[in-house]
């Protein structure tokens, strides 16, 4: 199927059930972002197969990851049911869960969902994800990028692979930030036989170099997973845990990104929606500049402000207590400013993994 390139510069008539209409590709276009020179990281990536003399146990790592993911999805299911059944118009979360459930249900019913299934309470994998990834890596913004931050979810695995096989640095977060912060992978430190594995959670743990808040790094492009996205505004919904927003906020603090850093998402055409109300978005919600589907590339020209950092009043004490890197960042900011950063209301969270060091 041919892919098509469109730039959305003004509101257009959007038919929710008519996503696959094709448009002719523009042969010449100008990037809406300043083109940066590729950034070269100076550190050497080490193989993490053994730390402190202890061999890396792949099976145990993956089993624990899957167990924690299952518990997180169970809790999200409870939250989704509670929020959608409440249906309160003034509830800042219920409308998001209603849209998420509609998209998850649609993808399963239309059989466009890919494993892992069911796709509910995940960044959903979809038929054509590899084609969407190819469209994404055809962007000028991707071509000139030296370091690309990509989410760790299944539909973006091909993006991670094409990033590394294209000779770029890959920055990817630890799953749910529970084992650390970010890991950087460099294709020059990988062999043809390990580059595919390096795109998985286990591979990132084995071959990636973990970094901290003091790392000097410049990210040229952010690839983010989505459950639903509005092509007219760039408004996006994730799966509901808020980790993409936390990762974005921490990278802003580090100076690794700024307002000009392009944010791209890859989704199925059925994940395009027209009913995400911009006025109901929260200050930490991350909008997208470019949407890549299996059939088209959309430049949203979003006017939604990008988050400037971590908004502590939106962060629960429970989540703060579970994520060490957030506690470290909070302590630094409080020391720098001399002001206490007050957290938001409490929430119920699933238990976190306790990693052996």
Short mmCIF file of C-alpha atoms in Angstrom, two decimals:
data_model
loop_
_atom_site.label_atom_id
_atom_site.label_comp_id
_atom_site.label_asym_id
_atom_site.label_seq_id
_atom_site.Cartn_x
_atom_site.Cartn_y
_atom_site.Cartn_z
CA UNK A 1 0.00 0.00 0.00
CA UNK A 2 1.40 3.40 -0.92
CA UNK A 3 2.06 5.78 1.91
CA UNK A 4 0.99 9.38 1.63
CA UNK A 5 2.28 12.63 3.03
CA UNK A 6 -0.01 15.43 4.11
CA UNK A 7 0.62 18.54 6.15
CA UNK A 8 -2.30 19.69 8.26
CA UNK A 9 -2.10 23.47 8.38
CA UNK A 10 -5.72 24.29 9.11
CA UNK A 11 -8.83 22.53 10.43
CA UNK A 12 -10.32 20.10 7.95
CA UNK A 13 -13.44 17.97 7.75
CA UNK A 14 -12.60 14.76 9.58
CA UNK A 15 -14.67 11.62 9.14
CA UNK A 16 -13.94 9.19 11.99
CA UNK A 17 -14.73 6.13 9.86
CA UNK A 18 -12.98 7.25 6.70
CA UNK A 19 -9.32 7.17 7.65
CA UNK A 20 -7.96 5.36 4.62
CA UNK A 21 -8.65 7.96 1.95
CA UNK A 22 -5.39 8.55 0.10
CA UNK A 23 -3.88 11.87 -0.87
CA UNK A 24 -1.06 12.56 -3.29
CA UNK A 25 2.42 12.89 -1.78
CA UNK A 26 4.05 16.28 -1.93
CA UNK A 27 7.33 15.89 -3.71
CA UNK A 28 8.97 18.91 -2.10
CA UNK A 29 8.50 20.17 1.42
CA UNK A 30 10.33 22.11 4.09
CA UNK A 31 10.76 20.76 7.58
CA UNK A 32 8.95 22.82 10.17
CA UNK A 33 11.86 22.27 12.55
CA UNK A 34 15.40 23.57 12.44
CA UNK A 35 17.71 20.82 11.25
CA UNK A 36 20.34 19.92 13.83
CA UNK A 37 23.67 18.31 13.20
CA UNK A 38 23.85 14.74 14.49
CA UNK A 39 25.08 14.68 18.07
CA UNK A 40 27.85 12.26 18.96
CA UNK A 41 27.98 10.84 22.47
CA UNK A 42 31.48 10.39 23.80
CA UNK A 43 30.97 7.59 26.28
CA UNK A 44 31.58 3.92 25.62
CA UNK A 45 28.70 1.53 25.96
CA UNK A 46 29.38 -1.56 28.01
CA UNK A 47 27.84 -5.00 27.85
CA UNK A 48 25.62 -5.49 30.89
CA UNK A 49 25.63 -9.27 30.85
CA UNK A 50 27.35 -9.17 34.23
CA UNK A 51 27.23 -6.49 36.89
CA UNK A 52 29.25 -6.72 40.08
CA UNK A 53 30.26 -10.24 39.10
CA UNK A 54 26.64 -11.44 38.90
CA UNK A 55 25.51 -12.88 35.57
CA UNK A 56 22.49 -11.27 33.96
CA UNK A 57 19.54 -13.68 34.23
CA UNK A 58 17.47 -13.09 31.10
CA UNK A 59 14.65 -15.46 32.05
CA UNK A 60 14.23 -14.02 35.53
CA UNK A 61 14.32 -10.44 34.19
CA UNK A 62 11.66 -11.11 31.57
CA UNK A 63 9.45 -13.10 33.94
CA UNK A 64 9.55 -10.30 36.48
CA UNK A 65 8.86 -7.67 33.83
CA UNK A 66 5.84 -9.56 32.52
CA UNK A 67 4.51 -10.07 36.05
CA UNK A 68 4.80 -6.39 36.89
CA UNK A 69 3.22 -5.41 33.58
CA UNK A 70 0.28 -7.72 34.23
CA UNK A 71 -0.29 -6.20 37.66
CA UNK A 72 -0.11 -2.70 36.21
CA UNK A 73 -2.66 -3.57 33.50
CA UNK A 74 -5.00 -5.09 36.09
CA UNK A 75 -4.89 -1.88 38.07
CA UNK A 76 -5.45 0.20 34.93
CA UNK A 77 -8.47 -1.97 34.14
CA UNK A 78 -9.90 -1.19 37.58
CA UNK A 79 -9.22 2.50 37.10
CA UNK A 80 -10.73 2.48 33.63
CA UNK A 81 -13.90 0.78 34.82
CA UNK A 82 -14.28 3.15 37.74
CA UNK A 83 -13.68 6.28 35.66
CA UNK A 84 -15.84 5.31 32.68
CA UNK A 85 -18.74 4.24 34.90
CA UNK A 86 -18.60 7.50 36.83
CA UNK A 87 -19.00 9.51 33.63
CA UNK A 88 -18.66 12.75 35.55
CA UNK A 89 -18.27 15.66 33.15
CA UNK A 90 -15.98 17.51 35.56
CA UNK A 91 -13.72 14.47 36.06
CA UNK A 92 -10.42 15.22 34.29
CA UNK A 93 -9.75 11.53 33.69
CA UNK A 94 -13.02 9.82 32.79
CA UNK A 95 -13.27 11.20 29.25
CA UNK A 96 -9.77 9.92 28.48
CA UNK A 97 -10.63 6.41 29.58
CA UNK A 98 -13.79 6.44 27.46
CA UNK A 99 -11.76 7.24 24.33
CA UNK A 100 -9.07 4.71 25.20
CA UNK A 101 -11.60 1.91 25.68
CA UNK A 102 -13.30 2.77 22.40
CA UNK A 103 -10.03 2.52 20.50
CA UNK A 104 -8.90 -0.68 22.22
CA UNK A 105 -12.29 -2.29 21.56
CA UNK A 106 -12.25 -1.13 17.93
CA UNK A 107 -8.81 -2.54 17.26
CA UNK A 108 -9.77 -5.93 18.64
CA UNK A 109 -13.11 -6.04 16.81
CA UNK A 110 -11.54 -4.97 13.51
CA UNK A 111 -8.72 -7.49 14.08
CA UNK A 112 -6.07 -4.88 13.41
CA UNK A 113 -4.49 -5.57 16.80
CA UNK A 114 -1.23 -7.48 16.95
CA UNK A 115 0.41 -9.37 19.81
CA UNK A 116 0.60 -8.87 22.69
CA UNK A 117 -3.17 -9.19 22.87
CA UNK A 118 -5.61 -8.15 24.05
CA UNK A 119 -4.32 -4.64 23.45
CA UNK A 120 -6.38 -3.14 26.28
CA UNK A 121 -4.31 -1.12 28.77
CA UNK A 122 -1.28 -1.14 26.50
CA UNK A 123 0.21 1.06 23.82
CA UNK A 124 -1.51 -1.15 21.23
CA UNK A 125 0.48 -3.06 18.67
CA UNK A 126 -1.17 -2.97 15.27
CA UNK A 127 -1.19 -4.42 11.77
CA UNK A 128 1.12 -2.33 9.64
CA UNK A 129 3.32 -1.12 12.51
CA UNK A 130 6.45 -1.88 10.48
CA UNK A 131 5.11 0.15 7.53
CA UNK A 132 4.34 3.07 9.85
CA UNK A 133 7.89 2.75 11.20
CA UNK A 134 9.29 2.88 7.69
CA UNK A 135 7.30 6.04 7.00
CA UNK A 136 8.63 7.53 10.22
CA UNK A 137 12.24 6.78 9.36
CA UNK A 138 11.71 8.40 5.96
CA UNK A 139 11.17 11.76 7.66
CA UNK A 140 13.81 14.44 7.27
CA UNK A 141 13.57 14.91 11.04
CA UNK A 142 14.67 11.30 11.48
CA UNK A 143 17.35 11.45 8.80
CA UNK A 144 19.21 14.35 10.42
CA UNK A 145 18.81 13.05 13.99
CA UNK A 146 21.89 11.73 15.73
CA UNK A 147 20.11 10.54 18.88
CA UNK A 148 16.50 9.33 18.92
CA UNK A 149 14.45 8.65 22.04
CA UNK A 150 11.94 5.83 21.42
CA UNK A 151 9.40 4.35 23.82
CA UNK A 152 9.87 0.66 24.74
CA UNK A 153 6.48 -0.61 23.50
CA UNK A 154 5.85 -3.34 20.90
CA UNK A 155 4.51 -1.21 18.00
CA UNK A 156 7.68 0.90 18.06
CA UNK A 157 10.11 -2.03 18.06
CA UNK A 158 10.76 -1.58 14.34
CA UNK A 159 11.50 2.11 14.93
CA UNK A 160 14.11 1.11 17.50
CA UNK A 161 15.61 -1.39 15.07
CA UNK A 162 15.76 1.12 12.21
CA UNK A 163 17.29 3.68 14.56
CA UNK A 164 20.15 1.36 15.47
CA UNK A 165 20.57 -0.11 12.00
CA UNK A 166 20.73 3.46 10.69
CA UNK A 167 23.82 4.15 12.78
CA UNK A 168 22.06 6.40 15.30
CA UNK A 169 22.08 6.47 19.09
CA UNK A 170 18.95 5.00 20.66
CA UNK A 171 17.70 6.38 23.97
CA UNK A 172 14.99 4.28 25.58
CA UNK A 173 13.51 4.32 29.11
CA UNK A 174 13.70 1.49 31.58
CA UNK A 175 10.28 -0.25 31.72
CA UNK A 176 7.99 2.03 33.74
CA UNK A 177 11.19 3.70 35.05
CA UNK A 178 11.23 1.06 37.77
CA UNK A 179 14.79 -0.20 37.24
CA UNK A 180 16.45 3.13 36.69
CA UNK A 181 16.12 5.90 34.16
CA UNK A 182 17.19 5.74 30.51
CA UNK A 183 19.52 3.45 28.64
CA UNK A 184 21.53 4.45 25.58
CA UNK A 185 22.44 1.94 22.89
CA UNK A 186 25.01 2.52 20.17
CA UNK A 187 24.91 0.40 17.03
CA UNK A 188 28.71 0.49 16.81
CA UNK A 189 28.83 -1.58 19.99
CA UNK A 190 26.41 -4.20 18.65
CA UNK A 191 26.91 -7.07 16.24
CA UNK A 192 24.46 -8.05 13.47
CA UNK A 193 23.43 -11.00 15.63
CA UNK A 194 22.60 -8.85 18.68
CA UNK A 195 21.10 -5.69 17.15
CA UNK A 196 17.59 -7.19 16.93
CA UNK A 197 17.70 -8.41 20.53
CA UNK A 198 18.91 -4.97 21.62
CA UNK A 199 15.51 -3.60 20.58
CA UNK A 200 13.72 -5.66 23.26
CA UNK A 201 13.44 -4.98 26.98
CA UNK A 202 15.86 -7.80 27.78
CA UNK A 203 18.27 -6.57 25.11
CA UNK A 204 18.22 -3.03 26.45
CA UNK A 205 19.10 -4.37 29.90
CA UNK A 206 21.93 -6.48 28.45
CA UNK A 207 23.52 -4.12 25.96
CA UNK A 208 22.48 -0.61 26.98
CA UNK A 209 24.40 1.90 29.07
CA UNK A 210 22.31 3.29 31.91
CA UNK A 211 22.51 7.04 32.31
CA UNK A 212 21.54 9.46 35.05
CA UNK A 213 20.38 13.04 35.39
CA UNK A 214 23.94 14.36 35.01
CA UNK A 215 24.43 12.82 31.56
CA UNK A 216 25.25 15.40 28.88
CA UNK A 217 23.09 14.35 25.98
CA UNK A 218 21.16 16.00 23.17
CA UNK A 219 18.07 14.23 21.85
CA UNK A 220 17.18 15.24 18.31
CA UNK A 221 13.86 13.40 17.94
CA UNK A 222 11.30 11.87 20.29
CA UNK A 223 9.17 8.90 19.22
CA UNK A 224 6.23 8.31 21.51
CA UNK A 225 3.55 5.60 21.62
CA UNK A 226 -0.14 6.47 21.60
CA UNK A 227 -3.56 4.96 22.11
CA UNK A 228 -5.34 7.78 20.29
CA UNK A 229 -4.23 10.99 18.60
CA UNK A 230 -6.02 13.91 16.94
CA UNK A 231 -4.44 14.80 13.57
CA UNK A 232 -6.03 18.26 13.58
CA UNK A 233 -4.49 19.39 16.87
CA UNK A 234 -1.72 16.94 17.81
CA UNK A 235 -3.53 16.08 21.05
CA UNK A 236 -2.53 12.60 22.22
CA UNK A 237 -3.64 9.98 24.72
CA UNK A 238 -1.30 7.31 26.06
CA UNK A 239 -2.34 4.24 28.00
CA UNK A 240 -2.97 6.20 31.18
CA UNK A 241 0.07 5.75 33.41
CA UNK A 242 1.79 9.05 32.60
CA UNK A 243 5.30 7.70 32.03
CA UNK A 244 5.73 9.40 28.66
CA UNK A 245 5.04 12.72 30.36
CA UNK A 246 7.49 11.97 33.18
CA UNK A 247 10.21 10.98 30.72
CA UNK A 248 9.61 14.14 28.69
CA UNK A 249 9.71 16.32 31.79
CA UNK A 250 12.98 14.82 33.02
CA UNK A 251 14.62 15.25 29.62
CA UNK A 252 13.57 18.91 29.73
CA UNK A 253 15.23 19.28 33.11
CA UNK A 254 18.43 17.73 31.73
CA UNK A 255 18.46 20.16 28.82
CA UNK A 256 18.37 17.22 26.41
CA UNK A 257 15.28 18.58 24.61
CA UNK A 258 13.41 21.84 24.17
CA UNK A 259 10.25 23.13 22.49
CA UNK A 260 11.80 22.66 19.05
CA UNK A 261 12.50 18.94 19.52
CA UNK A 262 10.05 17.12 17.22
CA UNK A 263 7.66 14.64 18.85
CA UNK A 264 6.46 11.86 16.53
CA UNK A 265 4.01 9.01 17.08
CA UNK A 266 3.29 5.90 14.99
CA UNK A 267 -0.28 4.55 15.08
CA UNK A 268 -2.85 2.74 12.98
CA UNK A 269 -5.25 4.92 11.00
CA UNK A 270 -8.08 3.69 13.22
CA UNK A 271 -6.34 5.35 16.17
CA UNK A 272 -6.92 8.79 14.65
CA UNK A 273 -9.75 10.56 16.47
CA UNK A 274 -11.41 13.96 16.40
CA UNK A 275 -12.83 14.11 19.92
CA UNK A 276 -9.87 14.83 22.21
CA UNK A 277 -10.86 18.21 23.68
CA UNK A 278 -7.77 20.40 23.80
CA UNK A 279 -9.28 22.54 26.52
CA UNK A 280 -9.45 19.50 28.83
CA UNK A 281 -5.82 18.48 28.41
CA UNK A 282 -3.58 18.85 31.43
CA UNK A 283 -0.45 20.96 31.52
CA UNK A 284 1.81 17.89 31.46
CA UNK A 285 0.16 16.20 28.45
CA UNK A 286 2.63 15.91 25.56
CA UNK A 287 1.29 16.85 22.09
CA UNK A 288 2.71 15.39 18.87
CA UNK A 289 4.08 17.25 15.88
CA UNK A 290 4.01 14.40 13.38
CA UNK A 291 1.82 11.29 13.05
CA UNK A 292 2.94 8.28 11.00
CA UNK A 293 0.42 5.60 10.06
CA UNK A 294 0.76 2.74 7.57
CA UNK A 295 -0.89 4.93 4.91
CA UNK A 296 0.07 8.54 5.62
CA UNK A 297 2.30 11.03 7.37
CA UNK A 298 0.53 13.96 9.01
CA UNK A 299 2.16 17.18 10.18
CA UNK A 300 -0.20 18.49 12.85
CA UNK A 301 1.28 21.99 13.26
CA UNK A 302 0.16 21.68 16.87
CA UNK A 303 -0.29 24.83 18.90
CA UNK A 304 -0.61 22.93 22.18
CA UNK A 305 2.20 24.03 24.53
CA UNK A 306 4.75 21.38 25.37
CA UNK A 307 5.47 20.63 29.04
CA UNK A 308 8.38 22.55 30.52
CA UNK A 309 9.36 19.96 33.12
CA UNK A 310 7.83 17.85 35.89
CA UNK A 311 4.63 19.21 37.41
CA UNK A 312 4.90 17.88 40.93
CA UNK A 313 1.33 18.78 41.87
CA UNK A 314 0.20 16.25 39.23
CA UNK A 315 2.38 13.50 40.68
CA UNK A 316 1.13 11.29 43.48
CA UNK A 317 3.27 10.53 46.56
CA UNK A 318 2.91 6.83 45.73
CA UNK A 319 4.40 7.18 42.24
CA UNK A 320 7.16 9.37 43.61
CA UNK A 321 7.90 6.73 46.22
CA UNK A 322 8.24 4.03 43.57
CA UNK A 323 10.53 5.86 41.13
CA UNK A 324 13.97 6.58 42.53
CA UNK A 325 15.03 8.90 39.71
CA UNK A 326 12.03 11.13 40.39
CA UNK A 327 12.93 11.40 44.07
CA UNK A 328 16.47 12.32 43.08
CA UNK A 329 15.20 14.98 40.69
CA UNK A 330 12.79 16.40 43.25
CA UNK A 331 15.58 16.67 45.81
CA UNK A 332 17.82 18.47 43.35
CA UNK A 333 15.16 20.98 42.38
CA UNK A 334 14.30 21.66 46.01
CA UNK A 335 17.98 22.22 46.78
CA UNK A 336 18.41 24.50 43.76
CA UNK A 337 15.29 26.58 44.42
CA UNK A 338 15.08 26.37 48.20
CA UNK A 339 11.40 25.52 47.83
CA UNK A 340 9.54 22.31 48.63
CA UNK A 341 7.84 20.73 45.64
CA UNK A 342 4.37 19.68 46.82
CA UNK A 343 2.97 16.48 45.32
CA UNK A 344 -0.58 15.87 44.16
CA UNK A 345 -3.27 13.57 45.57
CA UNK A 346 -2.72 9.93 46.44
CA UNK A 347 -3.46 7.06 44.08
CA UNK A 348 -3.45 3.28 44.17
CA UNK A 349 -0.50 1.76 42.35
CA UNK A 350 0.58 -1.84 41.64
CA UNK A 351 3.65 -3.15 43.49
CA UNK A 352 6.99 -2.50 41.85
CA UNK A 353 9.80 -4.93 41.16
CA UNK A 354 12.72 -5.05 43.56
CA UNK A 355 15.77 -5.49 41.39
CA UNK A 356 18.90 -7.19 42.65
CA UNK A 357 21.98 -5.05 42.19
#
